[in-house]
mmCIF file of N, CA and C and ligand atoms in Angstrom:
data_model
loop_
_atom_site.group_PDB
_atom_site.id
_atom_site.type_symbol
_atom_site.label_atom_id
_atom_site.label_comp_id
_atom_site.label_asym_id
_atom_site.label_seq_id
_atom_site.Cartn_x
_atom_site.Cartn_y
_atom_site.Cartn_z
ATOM 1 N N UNK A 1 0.159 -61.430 12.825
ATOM 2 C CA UNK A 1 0.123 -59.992 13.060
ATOM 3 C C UNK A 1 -1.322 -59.513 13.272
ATOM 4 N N UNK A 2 -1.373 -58.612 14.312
ATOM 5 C CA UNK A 2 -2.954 -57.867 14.265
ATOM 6 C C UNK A 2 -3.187 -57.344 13.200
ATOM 7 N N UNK A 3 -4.631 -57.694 12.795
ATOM 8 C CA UNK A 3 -5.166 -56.564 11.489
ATOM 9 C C UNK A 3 -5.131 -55.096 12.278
ATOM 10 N N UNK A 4 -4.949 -54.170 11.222
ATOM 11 C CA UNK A 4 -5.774 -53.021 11.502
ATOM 12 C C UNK A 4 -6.422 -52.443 10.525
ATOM 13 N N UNK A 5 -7.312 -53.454 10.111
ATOM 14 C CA UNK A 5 -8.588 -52.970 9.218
ATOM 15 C C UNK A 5 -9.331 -54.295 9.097
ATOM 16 N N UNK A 6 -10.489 -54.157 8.674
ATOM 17 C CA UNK A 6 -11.108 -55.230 9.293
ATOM 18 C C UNK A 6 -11.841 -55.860 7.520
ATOM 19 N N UNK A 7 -11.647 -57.333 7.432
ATOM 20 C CA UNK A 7 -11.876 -57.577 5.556
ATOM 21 C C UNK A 7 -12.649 -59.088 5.994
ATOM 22 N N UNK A 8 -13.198 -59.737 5.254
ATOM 23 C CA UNK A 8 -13.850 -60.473 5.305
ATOM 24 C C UNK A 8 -13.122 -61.879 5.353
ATOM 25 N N UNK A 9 -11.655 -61.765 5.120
ATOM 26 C CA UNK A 9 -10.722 -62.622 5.638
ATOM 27 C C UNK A 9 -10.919 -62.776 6.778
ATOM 28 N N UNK A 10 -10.464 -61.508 7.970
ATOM 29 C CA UNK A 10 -9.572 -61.765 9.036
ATOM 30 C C UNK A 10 -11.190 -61.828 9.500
ATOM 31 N N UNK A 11 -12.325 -61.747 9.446
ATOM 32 C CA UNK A 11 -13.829 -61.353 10.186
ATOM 33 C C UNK A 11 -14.041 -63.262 9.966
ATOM 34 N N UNK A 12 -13.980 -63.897 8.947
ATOM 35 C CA UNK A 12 -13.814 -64.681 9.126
ATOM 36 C C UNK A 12 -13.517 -65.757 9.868
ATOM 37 N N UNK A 13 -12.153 -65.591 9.878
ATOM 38 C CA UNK A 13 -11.030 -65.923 11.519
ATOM 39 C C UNK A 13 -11.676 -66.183 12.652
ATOM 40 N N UNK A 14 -11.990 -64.911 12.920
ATOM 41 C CA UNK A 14 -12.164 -64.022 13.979
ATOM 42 C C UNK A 14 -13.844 -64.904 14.509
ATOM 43 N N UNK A 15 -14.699 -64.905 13.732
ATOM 44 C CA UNK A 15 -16.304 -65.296 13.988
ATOM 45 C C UNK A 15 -15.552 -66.697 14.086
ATOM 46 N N UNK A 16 -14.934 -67.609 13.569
ATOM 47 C CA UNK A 16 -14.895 -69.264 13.694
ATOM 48 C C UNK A 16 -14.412 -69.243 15.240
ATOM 49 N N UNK A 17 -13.075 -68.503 15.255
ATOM 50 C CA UNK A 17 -13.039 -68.684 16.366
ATOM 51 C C UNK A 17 -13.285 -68.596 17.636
ATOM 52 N N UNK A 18 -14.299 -66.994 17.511
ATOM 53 C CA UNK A 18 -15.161 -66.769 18.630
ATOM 54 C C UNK A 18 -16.356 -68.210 19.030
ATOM 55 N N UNK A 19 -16.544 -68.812 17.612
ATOM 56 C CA UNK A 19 -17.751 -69.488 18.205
ATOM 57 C C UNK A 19 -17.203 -70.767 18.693
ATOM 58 N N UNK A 20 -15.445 -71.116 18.644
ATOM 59 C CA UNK A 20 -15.412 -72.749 18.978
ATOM 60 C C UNK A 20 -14.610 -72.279 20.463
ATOM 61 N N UNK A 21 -14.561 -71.194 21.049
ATOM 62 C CA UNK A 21 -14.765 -70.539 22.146
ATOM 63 C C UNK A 21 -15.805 -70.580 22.934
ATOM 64 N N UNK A 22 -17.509 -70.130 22.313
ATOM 65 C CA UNK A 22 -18.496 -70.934 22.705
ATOM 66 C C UNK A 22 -19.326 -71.716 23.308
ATOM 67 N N UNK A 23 -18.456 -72.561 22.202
ATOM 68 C CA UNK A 23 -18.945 -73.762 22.703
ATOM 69 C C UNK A 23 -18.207 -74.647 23.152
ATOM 70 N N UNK A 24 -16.900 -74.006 24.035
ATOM 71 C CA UNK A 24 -16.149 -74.786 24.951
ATOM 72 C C UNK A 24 -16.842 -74.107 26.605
ATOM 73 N N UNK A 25 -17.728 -73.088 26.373
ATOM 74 C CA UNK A 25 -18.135 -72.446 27.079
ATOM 75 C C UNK A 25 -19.363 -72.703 28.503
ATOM 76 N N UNK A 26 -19.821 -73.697 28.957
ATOM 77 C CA UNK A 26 -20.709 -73.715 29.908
ATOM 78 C C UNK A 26 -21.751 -73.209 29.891
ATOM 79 N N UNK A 27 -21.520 -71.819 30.455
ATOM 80 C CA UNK A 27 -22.757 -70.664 30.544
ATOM 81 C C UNK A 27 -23.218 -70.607 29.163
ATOM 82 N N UNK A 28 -22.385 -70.582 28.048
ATOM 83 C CA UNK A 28 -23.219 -70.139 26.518
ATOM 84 C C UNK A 28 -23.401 -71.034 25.836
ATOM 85 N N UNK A 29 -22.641 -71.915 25.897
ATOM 86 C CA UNK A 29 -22.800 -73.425 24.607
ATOM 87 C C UNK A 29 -24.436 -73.771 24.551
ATOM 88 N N UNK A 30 -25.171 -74.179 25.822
ATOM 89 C CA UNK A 30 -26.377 -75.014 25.214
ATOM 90 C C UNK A 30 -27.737 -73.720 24.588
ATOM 91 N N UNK A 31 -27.491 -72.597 23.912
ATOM 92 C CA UNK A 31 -28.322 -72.201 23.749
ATOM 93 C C UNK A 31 -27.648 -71.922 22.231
ATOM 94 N N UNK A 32 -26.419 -72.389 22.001
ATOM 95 C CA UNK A 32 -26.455 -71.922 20.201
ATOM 96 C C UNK A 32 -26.423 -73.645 20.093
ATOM 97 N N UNK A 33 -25.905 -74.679 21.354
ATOM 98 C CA UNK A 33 -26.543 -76.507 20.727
ATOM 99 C C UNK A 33 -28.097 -76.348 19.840
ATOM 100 N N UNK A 34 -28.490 -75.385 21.058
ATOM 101 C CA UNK A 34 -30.268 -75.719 20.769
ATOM 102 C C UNK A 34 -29.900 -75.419 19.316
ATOM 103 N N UNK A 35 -29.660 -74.412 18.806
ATOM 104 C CA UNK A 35 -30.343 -73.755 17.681
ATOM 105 C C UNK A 35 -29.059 -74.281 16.343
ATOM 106 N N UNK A 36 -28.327 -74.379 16.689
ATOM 107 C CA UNK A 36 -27.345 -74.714 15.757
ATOM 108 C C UNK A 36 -26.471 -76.071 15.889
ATOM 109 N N UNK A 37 -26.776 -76.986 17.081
ATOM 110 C CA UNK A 37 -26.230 -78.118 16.749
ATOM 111 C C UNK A 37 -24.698 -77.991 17.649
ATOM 112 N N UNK A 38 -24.043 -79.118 17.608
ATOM 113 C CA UNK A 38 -22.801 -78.870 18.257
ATOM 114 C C UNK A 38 -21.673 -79.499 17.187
ATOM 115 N N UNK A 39 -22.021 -79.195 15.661
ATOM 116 C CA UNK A 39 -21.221 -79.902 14.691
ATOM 117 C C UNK A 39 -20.398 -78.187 14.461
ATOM 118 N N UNK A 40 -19.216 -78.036 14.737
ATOM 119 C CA UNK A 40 -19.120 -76.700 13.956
ATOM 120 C C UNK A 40 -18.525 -76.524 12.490
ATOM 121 N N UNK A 41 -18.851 -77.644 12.132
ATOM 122 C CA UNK A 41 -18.621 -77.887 10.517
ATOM 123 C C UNK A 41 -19.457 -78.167 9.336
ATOM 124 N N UNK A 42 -20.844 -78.031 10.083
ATOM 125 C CA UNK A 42 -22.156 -77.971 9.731
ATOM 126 C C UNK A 42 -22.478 -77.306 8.987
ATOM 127 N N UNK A 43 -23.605 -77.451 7.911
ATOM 128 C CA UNK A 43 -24.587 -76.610 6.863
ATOM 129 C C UNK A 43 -24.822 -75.259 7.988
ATOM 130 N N UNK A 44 -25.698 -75.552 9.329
ATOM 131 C CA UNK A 44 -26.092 -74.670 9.722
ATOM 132 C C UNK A 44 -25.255 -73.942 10.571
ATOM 133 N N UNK A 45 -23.961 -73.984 10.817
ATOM 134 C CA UNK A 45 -22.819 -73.337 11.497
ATOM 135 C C UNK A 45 -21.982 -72.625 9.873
ATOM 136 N N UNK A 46 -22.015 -72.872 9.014
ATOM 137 C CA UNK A 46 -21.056 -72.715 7.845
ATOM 138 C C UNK A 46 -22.235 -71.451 7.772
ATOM 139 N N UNK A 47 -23.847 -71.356 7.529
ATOM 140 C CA UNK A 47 -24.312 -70.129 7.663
ATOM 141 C C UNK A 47 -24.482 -69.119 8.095
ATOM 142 N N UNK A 48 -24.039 -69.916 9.789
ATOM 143 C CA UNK A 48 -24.149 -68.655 10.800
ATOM 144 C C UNK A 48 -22.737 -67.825 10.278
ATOM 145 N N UNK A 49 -21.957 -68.526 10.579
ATOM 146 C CA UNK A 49 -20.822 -67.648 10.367
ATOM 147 C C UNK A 49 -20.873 -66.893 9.175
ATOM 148 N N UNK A 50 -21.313 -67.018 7.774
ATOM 149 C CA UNK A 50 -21.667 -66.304 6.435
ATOM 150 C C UNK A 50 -22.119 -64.714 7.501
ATOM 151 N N UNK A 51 -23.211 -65.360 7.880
ATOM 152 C CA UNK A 51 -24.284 -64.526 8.957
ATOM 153 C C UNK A 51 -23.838 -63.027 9.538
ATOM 154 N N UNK A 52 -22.790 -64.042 10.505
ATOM 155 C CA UNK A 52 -22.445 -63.311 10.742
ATOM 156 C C UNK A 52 -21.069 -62.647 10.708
ATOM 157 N N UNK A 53 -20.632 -62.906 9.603
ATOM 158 C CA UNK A 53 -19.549 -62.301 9.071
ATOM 159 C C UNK A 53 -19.959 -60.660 8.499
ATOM 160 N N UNK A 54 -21.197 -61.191 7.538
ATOM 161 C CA UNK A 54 -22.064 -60.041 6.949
ATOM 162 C C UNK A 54 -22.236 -58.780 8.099
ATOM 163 N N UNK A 55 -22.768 -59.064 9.509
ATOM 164 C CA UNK A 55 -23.476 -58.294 10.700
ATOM 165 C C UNK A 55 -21.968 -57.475 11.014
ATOM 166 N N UNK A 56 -20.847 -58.265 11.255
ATOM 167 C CA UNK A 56 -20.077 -57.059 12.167
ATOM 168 C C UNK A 56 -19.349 -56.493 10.608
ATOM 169 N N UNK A 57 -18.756 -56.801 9.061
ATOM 170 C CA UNK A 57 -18.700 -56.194 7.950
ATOM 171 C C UNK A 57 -19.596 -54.383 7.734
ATOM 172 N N UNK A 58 -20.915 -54.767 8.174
ATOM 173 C CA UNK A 58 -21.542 -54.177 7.852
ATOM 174 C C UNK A 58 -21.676 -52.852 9.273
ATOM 175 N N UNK A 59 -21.269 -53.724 10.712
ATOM 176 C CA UNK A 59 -21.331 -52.370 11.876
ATOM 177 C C UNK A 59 -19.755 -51.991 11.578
ATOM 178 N N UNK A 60 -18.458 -52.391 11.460
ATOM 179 C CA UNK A 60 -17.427 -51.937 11.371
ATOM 180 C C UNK A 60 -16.911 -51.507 9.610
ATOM 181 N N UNK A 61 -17.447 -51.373 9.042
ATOM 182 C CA UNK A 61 -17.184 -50.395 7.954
ATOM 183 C C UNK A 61 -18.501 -49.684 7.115
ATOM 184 N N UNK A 62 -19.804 -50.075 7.759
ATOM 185 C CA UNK A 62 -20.542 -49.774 6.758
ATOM 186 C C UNK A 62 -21.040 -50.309 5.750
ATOM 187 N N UNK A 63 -20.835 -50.625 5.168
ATOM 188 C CA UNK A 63 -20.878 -51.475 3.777
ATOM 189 C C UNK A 63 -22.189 -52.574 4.206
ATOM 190 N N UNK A 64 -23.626 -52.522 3.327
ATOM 191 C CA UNK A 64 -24.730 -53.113 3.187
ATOM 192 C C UNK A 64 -24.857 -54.023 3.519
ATOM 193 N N UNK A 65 -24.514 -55.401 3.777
ATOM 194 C CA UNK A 65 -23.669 -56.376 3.276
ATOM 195 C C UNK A 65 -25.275 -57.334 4.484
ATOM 196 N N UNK A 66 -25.771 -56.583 5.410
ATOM 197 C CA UNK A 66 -26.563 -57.402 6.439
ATOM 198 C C UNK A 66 -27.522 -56.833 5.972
ATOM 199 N N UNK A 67 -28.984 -57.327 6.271
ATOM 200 C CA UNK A 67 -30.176 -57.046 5.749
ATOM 201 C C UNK A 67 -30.688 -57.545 6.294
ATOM 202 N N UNK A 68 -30.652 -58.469 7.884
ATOM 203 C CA UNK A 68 -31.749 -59.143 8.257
ATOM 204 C C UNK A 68 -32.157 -58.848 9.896
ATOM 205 N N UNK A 69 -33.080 -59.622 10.831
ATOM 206 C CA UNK A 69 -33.145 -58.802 11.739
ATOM 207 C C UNK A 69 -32.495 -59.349 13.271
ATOM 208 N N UNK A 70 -31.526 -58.993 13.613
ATOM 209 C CA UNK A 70 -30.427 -59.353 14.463
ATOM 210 C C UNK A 70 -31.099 -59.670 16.006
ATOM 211 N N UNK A 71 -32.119 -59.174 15.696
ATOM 212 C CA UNK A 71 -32.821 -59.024 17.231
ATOM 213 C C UNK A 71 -33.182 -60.132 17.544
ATOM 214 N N UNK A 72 -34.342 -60.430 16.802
ATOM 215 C CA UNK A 72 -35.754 -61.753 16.147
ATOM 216 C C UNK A 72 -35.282 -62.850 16.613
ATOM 217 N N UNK A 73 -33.515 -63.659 16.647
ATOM 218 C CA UNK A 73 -33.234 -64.999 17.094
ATOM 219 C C UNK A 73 -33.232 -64.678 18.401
ATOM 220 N N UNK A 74 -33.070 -64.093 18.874
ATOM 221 C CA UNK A 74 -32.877 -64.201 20.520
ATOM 222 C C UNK A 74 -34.031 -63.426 21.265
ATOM 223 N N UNK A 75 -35.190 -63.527 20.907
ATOM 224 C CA UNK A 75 -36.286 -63.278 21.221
ATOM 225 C C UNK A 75 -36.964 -64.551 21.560
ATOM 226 N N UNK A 76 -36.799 -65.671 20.752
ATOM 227 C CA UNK A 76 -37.653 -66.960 20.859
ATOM 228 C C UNK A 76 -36.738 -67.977 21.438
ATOM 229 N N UNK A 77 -35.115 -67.762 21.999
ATOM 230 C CA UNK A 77 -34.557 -68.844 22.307
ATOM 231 C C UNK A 77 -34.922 -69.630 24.045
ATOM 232 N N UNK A 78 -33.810 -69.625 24.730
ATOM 233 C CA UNK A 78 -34.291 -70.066 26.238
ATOM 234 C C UNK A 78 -33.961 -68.647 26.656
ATOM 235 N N UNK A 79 -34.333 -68.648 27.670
ATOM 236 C CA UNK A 79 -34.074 -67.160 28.598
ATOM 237 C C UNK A 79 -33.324 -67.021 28.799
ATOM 238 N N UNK A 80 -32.462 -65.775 28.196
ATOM 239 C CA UNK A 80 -31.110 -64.792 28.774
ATOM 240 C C UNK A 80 -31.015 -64.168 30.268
ATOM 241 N N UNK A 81 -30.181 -64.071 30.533
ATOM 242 C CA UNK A 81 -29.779 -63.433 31.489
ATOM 243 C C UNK A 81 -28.606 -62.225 31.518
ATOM 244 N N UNK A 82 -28.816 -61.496 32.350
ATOM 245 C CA UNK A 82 -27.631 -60.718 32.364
ATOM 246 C C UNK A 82 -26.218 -60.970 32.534
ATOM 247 N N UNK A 83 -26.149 -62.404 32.998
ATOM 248 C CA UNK A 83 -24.246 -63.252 33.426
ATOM 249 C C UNK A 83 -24.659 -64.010 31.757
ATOM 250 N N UNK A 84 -25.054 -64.043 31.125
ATOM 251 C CA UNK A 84 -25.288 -64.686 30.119
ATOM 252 C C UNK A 84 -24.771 -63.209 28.885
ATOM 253 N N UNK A 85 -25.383 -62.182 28.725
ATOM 254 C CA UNK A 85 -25.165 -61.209 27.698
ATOM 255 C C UNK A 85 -23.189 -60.868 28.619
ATOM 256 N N UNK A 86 -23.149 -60.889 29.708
ATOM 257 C CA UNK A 86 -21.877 -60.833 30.563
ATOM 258 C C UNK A 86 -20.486 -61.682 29.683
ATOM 259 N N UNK A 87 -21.056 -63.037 29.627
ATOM 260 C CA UNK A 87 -20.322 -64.050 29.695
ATOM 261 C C UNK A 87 -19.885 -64.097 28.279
ATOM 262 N N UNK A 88 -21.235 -63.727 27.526
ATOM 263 C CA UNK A 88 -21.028 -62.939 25.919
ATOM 264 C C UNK A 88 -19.604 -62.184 25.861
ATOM 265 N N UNK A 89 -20.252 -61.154 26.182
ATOM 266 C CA UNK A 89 -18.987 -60.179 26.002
ATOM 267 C C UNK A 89 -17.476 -60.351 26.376
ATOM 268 N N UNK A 90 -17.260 -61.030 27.523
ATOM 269 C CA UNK A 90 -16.305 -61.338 27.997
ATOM 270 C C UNK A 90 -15.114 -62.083 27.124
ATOM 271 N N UNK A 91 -16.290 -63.306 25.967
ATOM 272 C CA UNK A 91 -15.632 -64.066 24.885
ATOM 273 C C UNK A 91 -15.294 -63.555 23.739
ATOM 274 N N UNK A 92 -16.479 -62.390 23.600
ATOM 275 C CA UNK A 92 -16.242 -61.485 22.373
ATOM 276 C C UNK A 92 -14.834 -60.812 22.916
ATOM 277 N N UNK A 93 -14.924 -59.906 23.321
ATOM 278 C CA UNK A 93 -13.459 -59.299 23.982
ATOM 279 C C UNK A 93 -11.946 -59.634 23.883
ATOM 280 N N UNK A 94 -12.336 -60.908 24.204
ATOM 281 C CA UNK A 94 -11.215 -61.966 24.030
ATOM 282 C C UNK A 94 -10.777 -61.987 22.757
ATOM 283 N N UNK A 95 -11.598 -62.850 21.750
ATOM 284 C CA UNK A 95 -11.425 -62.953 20.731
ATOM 285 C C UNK A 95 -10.764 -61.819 19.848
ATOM 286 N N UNK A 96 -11.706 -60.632 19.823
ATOM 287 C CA UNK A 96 -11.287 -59.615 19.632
ATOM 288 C C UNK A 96 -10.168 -59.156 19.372
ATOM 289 N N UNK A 97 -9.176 -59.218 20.352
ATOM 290 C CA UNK A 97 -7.948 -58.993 20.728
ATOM 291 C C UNK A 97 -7.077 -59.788 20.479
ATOM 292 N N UNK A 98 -7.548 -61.097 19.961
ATOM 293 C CA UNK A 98 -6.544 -61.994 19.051
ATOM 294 C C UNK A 98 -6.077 -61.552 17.750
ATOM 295 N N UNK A 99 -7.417 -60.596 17.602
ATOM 296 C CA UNK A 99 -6.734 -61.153 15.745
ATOM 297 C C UNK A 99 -6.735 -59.332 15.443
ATOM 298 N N UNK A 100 -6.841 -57.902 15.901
ATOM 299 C CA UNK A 100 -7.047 -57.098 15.859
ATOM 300 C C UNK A 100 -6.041 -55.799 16.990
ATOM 301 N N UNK A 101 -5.720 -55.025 16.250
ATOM 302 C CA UNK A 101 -5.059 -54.075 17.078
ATOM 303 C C UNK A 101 -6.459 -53.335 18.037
ATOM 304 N N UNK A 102 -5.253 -53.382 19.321
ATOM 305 C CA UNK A 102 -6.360 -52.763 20.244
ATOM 306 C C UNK A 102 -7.042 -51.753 20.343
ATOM 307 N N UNK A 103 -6.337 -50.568 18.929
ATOM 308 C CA UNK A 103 -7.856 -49.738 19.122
ATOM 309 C C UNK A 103 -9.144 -50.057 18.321
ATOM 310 N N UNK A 104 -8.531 -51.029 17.312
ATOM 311 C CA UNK A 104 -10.083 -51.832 16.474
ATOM 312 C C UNK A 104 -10.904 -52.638 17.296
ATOM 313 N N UNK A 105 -9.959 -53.590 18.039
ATOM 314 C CA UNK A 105 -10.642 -54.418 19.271
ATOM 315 C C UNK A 105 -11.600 -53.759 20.334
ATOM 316 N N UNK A 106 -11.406 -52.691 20.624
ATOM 317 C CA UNK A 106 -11.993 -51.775 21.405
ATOM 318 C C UNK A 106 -13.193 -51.389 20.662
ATOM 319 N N UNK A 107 -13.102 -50.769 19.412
ATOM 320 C CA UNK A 107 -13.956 -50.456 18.640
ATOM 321 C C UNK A 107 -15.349 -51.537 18.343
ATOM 322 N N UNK A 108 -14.457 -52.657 18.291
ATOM 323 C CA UNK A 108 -15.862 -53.947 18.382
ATOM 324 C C UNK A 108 -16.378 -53.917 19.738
ATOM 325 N N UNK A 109 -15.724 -54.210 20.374
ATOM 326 C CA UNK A 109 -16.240 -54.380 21.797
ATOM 327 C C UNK A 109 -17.232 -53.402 22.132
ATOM 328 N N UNK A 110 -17.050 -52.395 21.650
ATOM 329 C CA UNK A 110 -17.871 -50.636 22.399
ATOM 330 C C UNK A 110 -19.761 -51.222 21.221
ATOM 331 N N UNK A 111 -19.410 -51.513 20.041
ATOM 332 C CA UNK A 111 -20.192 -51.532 19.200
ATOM 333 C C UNK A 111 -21.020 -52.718 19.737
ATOM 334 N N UNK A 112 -20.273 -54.045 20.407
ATOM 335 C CA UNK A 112 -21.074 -55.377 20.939
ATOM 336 C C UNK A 112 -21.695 -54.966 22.280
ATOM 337 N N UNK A 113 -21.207 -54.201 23.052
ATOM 338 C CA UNK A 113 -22.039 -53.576 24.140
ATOM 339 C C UNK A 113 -22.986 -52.798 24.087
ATOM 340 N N UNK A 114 -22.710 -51.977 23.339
ATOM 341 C CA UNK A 114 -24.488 -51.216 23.078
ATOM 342 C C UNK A 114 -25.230 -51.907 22.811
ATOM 343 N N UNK A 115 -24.897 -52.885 21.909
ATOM 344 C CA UNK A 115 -25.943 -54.209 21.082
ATOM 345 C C UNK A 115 -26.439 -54.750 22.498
ATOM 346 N N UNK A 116 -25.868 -55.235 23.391
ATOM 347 C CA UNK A 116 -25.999 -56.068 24.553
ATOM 348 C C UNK A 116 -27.191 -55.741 25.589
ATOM 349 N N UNK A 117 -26.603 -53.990 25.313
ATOM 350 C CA UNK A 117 -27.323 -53.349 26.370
ATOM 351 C C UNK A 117 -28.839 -52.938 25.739
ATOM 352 N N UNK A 118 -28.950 -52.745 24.830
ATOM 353 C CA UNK A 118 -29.960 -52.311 23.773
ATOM 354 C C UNK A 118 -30.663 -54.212 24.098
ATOM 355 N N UNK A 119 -30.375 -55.621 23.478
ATOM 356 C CA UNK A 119 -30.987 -56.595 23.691
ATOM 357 C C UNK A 119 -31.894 -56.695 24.856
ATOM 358 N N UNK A 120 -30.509 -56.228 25.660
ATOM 359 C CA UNK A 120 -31.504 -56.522 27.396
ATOM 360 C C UNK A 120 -32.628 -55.832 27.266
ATOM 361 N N UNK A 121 -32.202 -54.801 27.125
ATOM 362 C CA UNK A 121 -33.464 -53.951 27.191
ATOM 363 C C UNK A 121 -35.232 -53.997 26.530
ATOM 364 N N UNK A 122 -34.787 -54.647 25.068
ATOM 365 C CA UNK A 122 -35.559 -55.150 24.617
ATOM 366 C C UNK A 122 -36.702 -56.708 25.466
ATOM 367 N N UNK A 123 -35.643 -57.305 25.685
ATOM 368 C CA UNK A 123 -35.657 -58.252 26.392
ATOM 369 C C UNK A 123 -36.383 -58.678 27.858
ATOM 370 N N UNK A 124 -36.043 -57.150 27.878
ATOM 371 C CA UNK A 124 -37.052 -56.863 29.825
ATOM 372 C C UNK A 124 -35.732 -57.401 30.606
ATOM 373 N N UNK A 125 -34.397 -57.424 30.583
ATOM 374 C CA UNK A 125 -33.662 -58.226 31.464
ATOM 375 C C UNK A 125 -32.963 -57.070 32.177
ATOM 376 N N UNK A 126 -32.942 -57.337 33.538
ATOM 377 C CA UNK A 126 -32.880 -56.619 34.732
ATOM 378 C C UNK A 126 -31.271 -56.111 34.748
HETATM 379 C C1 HEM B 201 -26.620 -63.493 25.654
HETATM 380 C C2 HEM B 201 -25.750 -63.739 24.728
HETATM 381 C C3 HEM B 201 -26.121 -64.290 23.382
HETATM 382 C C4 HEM B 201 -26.536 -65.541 23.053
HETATM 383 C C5 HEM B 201 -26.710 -66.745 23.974
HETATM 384 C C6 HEM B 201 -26.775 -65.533 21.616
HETATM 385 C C7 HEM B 201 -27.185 -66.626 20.891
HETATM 386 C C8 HEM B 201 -27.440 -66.635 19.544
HETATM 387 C C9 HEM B 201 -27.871 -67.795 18.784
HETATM 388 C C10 HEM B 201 -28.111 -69.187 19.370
HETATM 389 C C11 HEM B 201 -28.043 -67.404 17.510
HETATM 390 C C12 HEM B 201 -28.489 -68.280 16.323
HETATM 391 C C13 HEM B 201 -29.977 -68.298 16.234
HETATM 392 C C14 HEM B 201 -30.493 -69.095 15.049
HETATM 393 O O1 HEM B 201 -29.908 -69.041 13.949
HETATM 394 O O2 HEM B 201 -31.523 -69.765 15.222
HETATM 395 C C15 HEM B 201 -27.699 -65.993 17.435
HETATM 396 C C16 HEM B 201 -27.759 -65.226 16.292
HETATM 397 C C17 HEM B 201 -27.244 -63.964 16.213
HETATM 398 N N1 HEM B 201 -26.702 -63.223 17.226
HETATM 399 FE FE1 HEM B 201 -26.621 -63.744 19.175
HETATM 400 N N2 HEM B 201 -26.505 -64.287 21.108
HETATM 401 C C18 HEM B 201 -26.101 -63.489 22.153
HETATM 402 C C19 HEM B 201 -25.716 -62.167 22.083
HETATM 403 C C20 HEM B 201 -25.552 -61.478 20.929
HETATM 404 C C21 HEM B 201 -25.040 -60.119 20.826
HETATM 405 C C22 HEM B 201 -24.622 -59.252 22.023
HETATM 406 C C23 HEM B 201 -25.026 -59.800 19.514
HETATM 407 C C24 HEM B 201 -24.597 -58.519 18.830
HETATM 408 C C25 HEM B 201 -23.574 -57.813 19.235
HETATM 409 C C26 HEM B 201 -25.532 -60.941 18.767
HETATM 410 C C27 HEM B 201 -25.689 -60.993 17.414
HETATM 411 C C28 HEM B 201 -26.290 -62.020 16.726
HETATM 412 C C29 HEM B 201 -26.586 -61.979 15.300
HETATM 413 C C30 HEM B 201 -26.282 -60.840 14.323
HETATM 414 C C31 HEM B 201 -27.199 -63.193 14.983
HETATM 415 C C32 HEM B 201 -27.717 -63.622 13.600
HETATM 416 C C33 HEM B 201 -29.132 -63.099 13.435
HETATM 417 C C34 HEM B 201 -29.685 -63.454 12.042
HETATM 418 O O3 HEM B 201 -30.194 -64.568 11.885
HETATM 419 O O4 HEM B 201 -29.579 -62.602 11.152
HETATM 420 N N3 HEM B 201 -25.839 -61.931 19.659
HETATM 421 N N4 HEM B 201 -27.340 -65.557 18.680
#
């Protein structure tokens, strides 16, 4: 059944499976290989997801829960592109809509696009 509220269960879910999405992915896989390996059962995949379980907890209800700086990793990785923050969203979206009623799904999605568009920008990407 779709959630319609969002708990650190179903965010759970939801982040594993966005990322073994990923990294079935072409365009996105070799830039979280670089940084995280291609084990997704890993010390350093078991954190990201902690990670980022904390990041969307904390944009979809509020709650403190992130404290660190979301920007900072993707400042030093290989160069983004705009079919790249694209190809992002497209998986987020997806995912999204697996495990979430579509006006929560929507609600992430609207919240991962500003993020996107706000990165580029940071980013200098055209
Ligand atoms: C162009 C698409 C993107 C790529 C290739 C990408 C890649 C990555 C990678 C490889 C990491 C792990 C870095 C590390 O631990 O060394 C990471 C971390 C993260 N990403 Fe992205 N990312 C993308 C877009 C986004 C977007 C749009 C968001 C937000 C909506 C986002 C949110 C985060 C957060 C919260 C972290 C954890 C930061 C921390 O360490 O606290 N990413 N990303």
């Amino acid at each position: 059944m779709l959630a319609s509220e969002v708990n650190r269960d179903n965010l759970s879910k939801m982040v594993r499976t966005f990322y073994k999405m990923i990294l079935e992915d072409k365009t996105i896989n070799p830039y979280f290989i670089m940084a995280l390996g291609n084990d997704l059962q890993s010390q350093e995949w078991q954190e990201h997801y902690k990670i980022l379980e904390d990041f969307w907890l904390m944009l979809m209800t509020g709650k403190k829960v992130y404290t660190r700086d979301a920007f900072e990793p993707h400042e030093n990785m290989a160069e983004l592109y705009r079919e790249t923050f694209e190809r992002w969203l497209e998986l987020f979206n997806e995912v999204v809509h697996l495990y979430y009623t579509p006006k929560l799904a929507k609600k992430f999605y609207k919240r991962a696009e500003v993020l996107s568009c706000k990165f580029m920008q940071w980013l200098e990407i055209e």
